[in-house]
C-alpha positions as a LaTeX table, in Angstrom:
\begin{tabular}{lrrr}
\hline
Residue & $x$ (\AA) & $y$ (\AA) & $z$ (\AA) \\
\hline
Met1 & 133.56 & 136.96 & 115.67 \\
Ala2 & 136.92 & 137.35 & 113.95 \\
Leu3 & 139.51 & 134.72 & 114.74 \\
Ser4 & 143.09 & 135.70 & 115.37 \\
Lys5 & 146.04 & 133.31 & 115.29 \\
Ser6 & 147.49 & 135.05 & 118.34 \\
Lys7 & 144.52 & 134.21 & 120.59 \\
Ser8 & 144.51 & 130.45 & 121.07 \\
Ser9 & 141.78 & 130.66 & 123.72 \\
Ser10 & 139.19 & 132.23 & 121.37 \\
Lys11 & 135.88 & 130.41 & 121.23 \\
Val12 & 133.07 & 130.27 & 118.68 \\
Gly13 & 130.13 & 128.62 & 120.36 \\
Ser14 & 131.51 & 125.54 & 122.10 \\
Tyr15 & 134.44 & 125.23 & 119.66 \\
Ser16 & 137.93 & 126.57 & 120.32 \\
Gln17 & 139.93 & 128.34 & 117.63 \\
Ala18 & 142.27 & 125.33 & 117.52 \\
Asp19 & 139.29 & 123.04 & 116.78 \\
Ile20 & 138.07 & 125.27 & 113.96 \\
Leu21 & 141.44 & 125.89 & 112.31 \\
Ser22 & 142.92 & 122.44 & 112.78 \\
Lys23 & 143.60 & 120.10 & 109.89 \\
Arg24 & 140.80 & 117.54 & 109.59 \\
Phe25 & 142.13 & 115.03 & 107.05 \\
Asp26 & 144.43 & 112.49 & 108.66 \\
Gly27 & 145.17 & 110.39 & 105.57 \\
Ser28 & 142.80 & 107.58 & 106.48 \\
Lys29 & 140.56 & 105.87 & 103.91 \\
Glu30 & 136.83 & 106.31 & 103.49 \\
Lys31 & 136.71 & 110.04 & 104.27 \\
Leu32 & 134.99 & 112.98 & 102.63 \\
Glu33 & 135.70 & 116.57 & 103.61 \\
Val34 & 133.56 & 119.30 & 102.03 \\
Trp35 & 134.14 & 123.04 & 102.22 \\
Tyr36 & 132.02 & 125.67 & 100.54 \\
Asp37 & 131.19 & 129.33 & 100.73 \\
Thr38 & 128.53 & 131.48 & 99.16 \\
Phe39 & 128.56 & 135.22 & 98.79 \\
Ser40 & 126.76 & 137.87 & 96.82 \\
Asp41 & 127.51 & 141.21 & 95.21 \\
Glu42 & 124.65 & 143.69 & 95.36 \\
Gln43 & 126.15 & 145.96 & 92.68 \\
Leu44 & 126.35 & 143.06 & 90.21 \\
Asp45 & 123.10 & 141.57 & 91.49 \\
Ala46 & 124.85 & 138.22 & 91.43 \\
Gly47 & 125.63 & 135.31 & 93.72 \\
Phe48 & 128.76 & 133.15 & 93.85 \\
Trp49 & 129.45 & 129.68 & 95.20 \\
Ile50 & 132.83 & 128.01 & 95.83 \\
His51 & 132.75 & 124.29 & 96.58 \\
His52 & 135.79 & 122.11 & 97.41 \\
Glu53 & 135.96 & 118.41 & 98.31 \\
Leu54 & 138.75 & 116.20 & 99.57 \\
Val55 & 137.86 & 112.57 & 98.85 \\
Ser56 & 139.68 & 109.59 & 100.33 \\
Pro57 & 138.04 & 106.49 & 98.87 \\
Val58 & 138.25 & 102.97 & 100.28 \\
Asn59 & 140.33 & 101.96 & 97.23 \\
Gly60 & 142.70 & 104.35 & 95.52 \\
Glu61 & 144.51 & 107.55 & 96.38 \\
Pro62 & 142.91 & 110.64 & 97.94 \\
Tyr63 & 142.06 & 113.45 & 95.53 \\
Val64 & 140.48 & 116.89 & 95.55 \\
His65 & 137.99 & 118.51 & 93.25 \\
Gly66 & 135.44 & 121.27 & 93.31 \\
Trp67 & 133.74 & 124.00 & 91.39 \\
Phe68 & 133.06 & 127.70 & 91.27 \\
Gly69 & 129.73 & 129.02 & 90.08 \\
Tyr70 & 128.22 & 132.43 & 89.55 \\
Phe71 & 124.58 & 133.21 & 89.14 \\
Phe72 & 123.06 & 136.45 & 87.94 \\
Asn73 & 119.56 & 137.71 & 88.58 \\
Lys74 & 117.31 & 136.03 & 86.00 \\
Glu75 & 116.20 & 139.44 & 84.71 \\
Gln76 & 119.76 & 140.33 & 83.65 \\
Asp77 & 120.97 & 139.51 & 80.18 \\
Ala78 & 123.99 & 137.56 & 81.47 \\
Pro79 & 124.69 & 133.83 & 81.50 \\
Asn80 & 125.12 & 131.81 & 84.66 \\
Ser81 & 128.19 & 129.61 & 84.73 \\
Gln82 & 129.98 & 126.86 & 86.59 \\
Val83 & 133.64 & 125.85 & 86.30 \\
Gly84 & 135.15 & 122.69 & 87.77 \\
Phe85 & 138.65 & 122.27 & 89.13 \\
\hline
\end{tabular}
């Protein structure tokens, strides 16, 4: 189901569009928010993974980090890789 900003009454399961698209992090301590997505490309015979974290520790300032990885079929002569950000 595609979500549209113009339809505030859209539902996905028991969740409203506002619930899904709303900001989660409220600035409080001791929070971890993780987002990731995986996708593949049949022509490249490869898979990709994007991973992002927002960390709000008990002590210290909140920060974000993550990584992007790509993985080729093991029969291909191409390296797999992972890059952090």
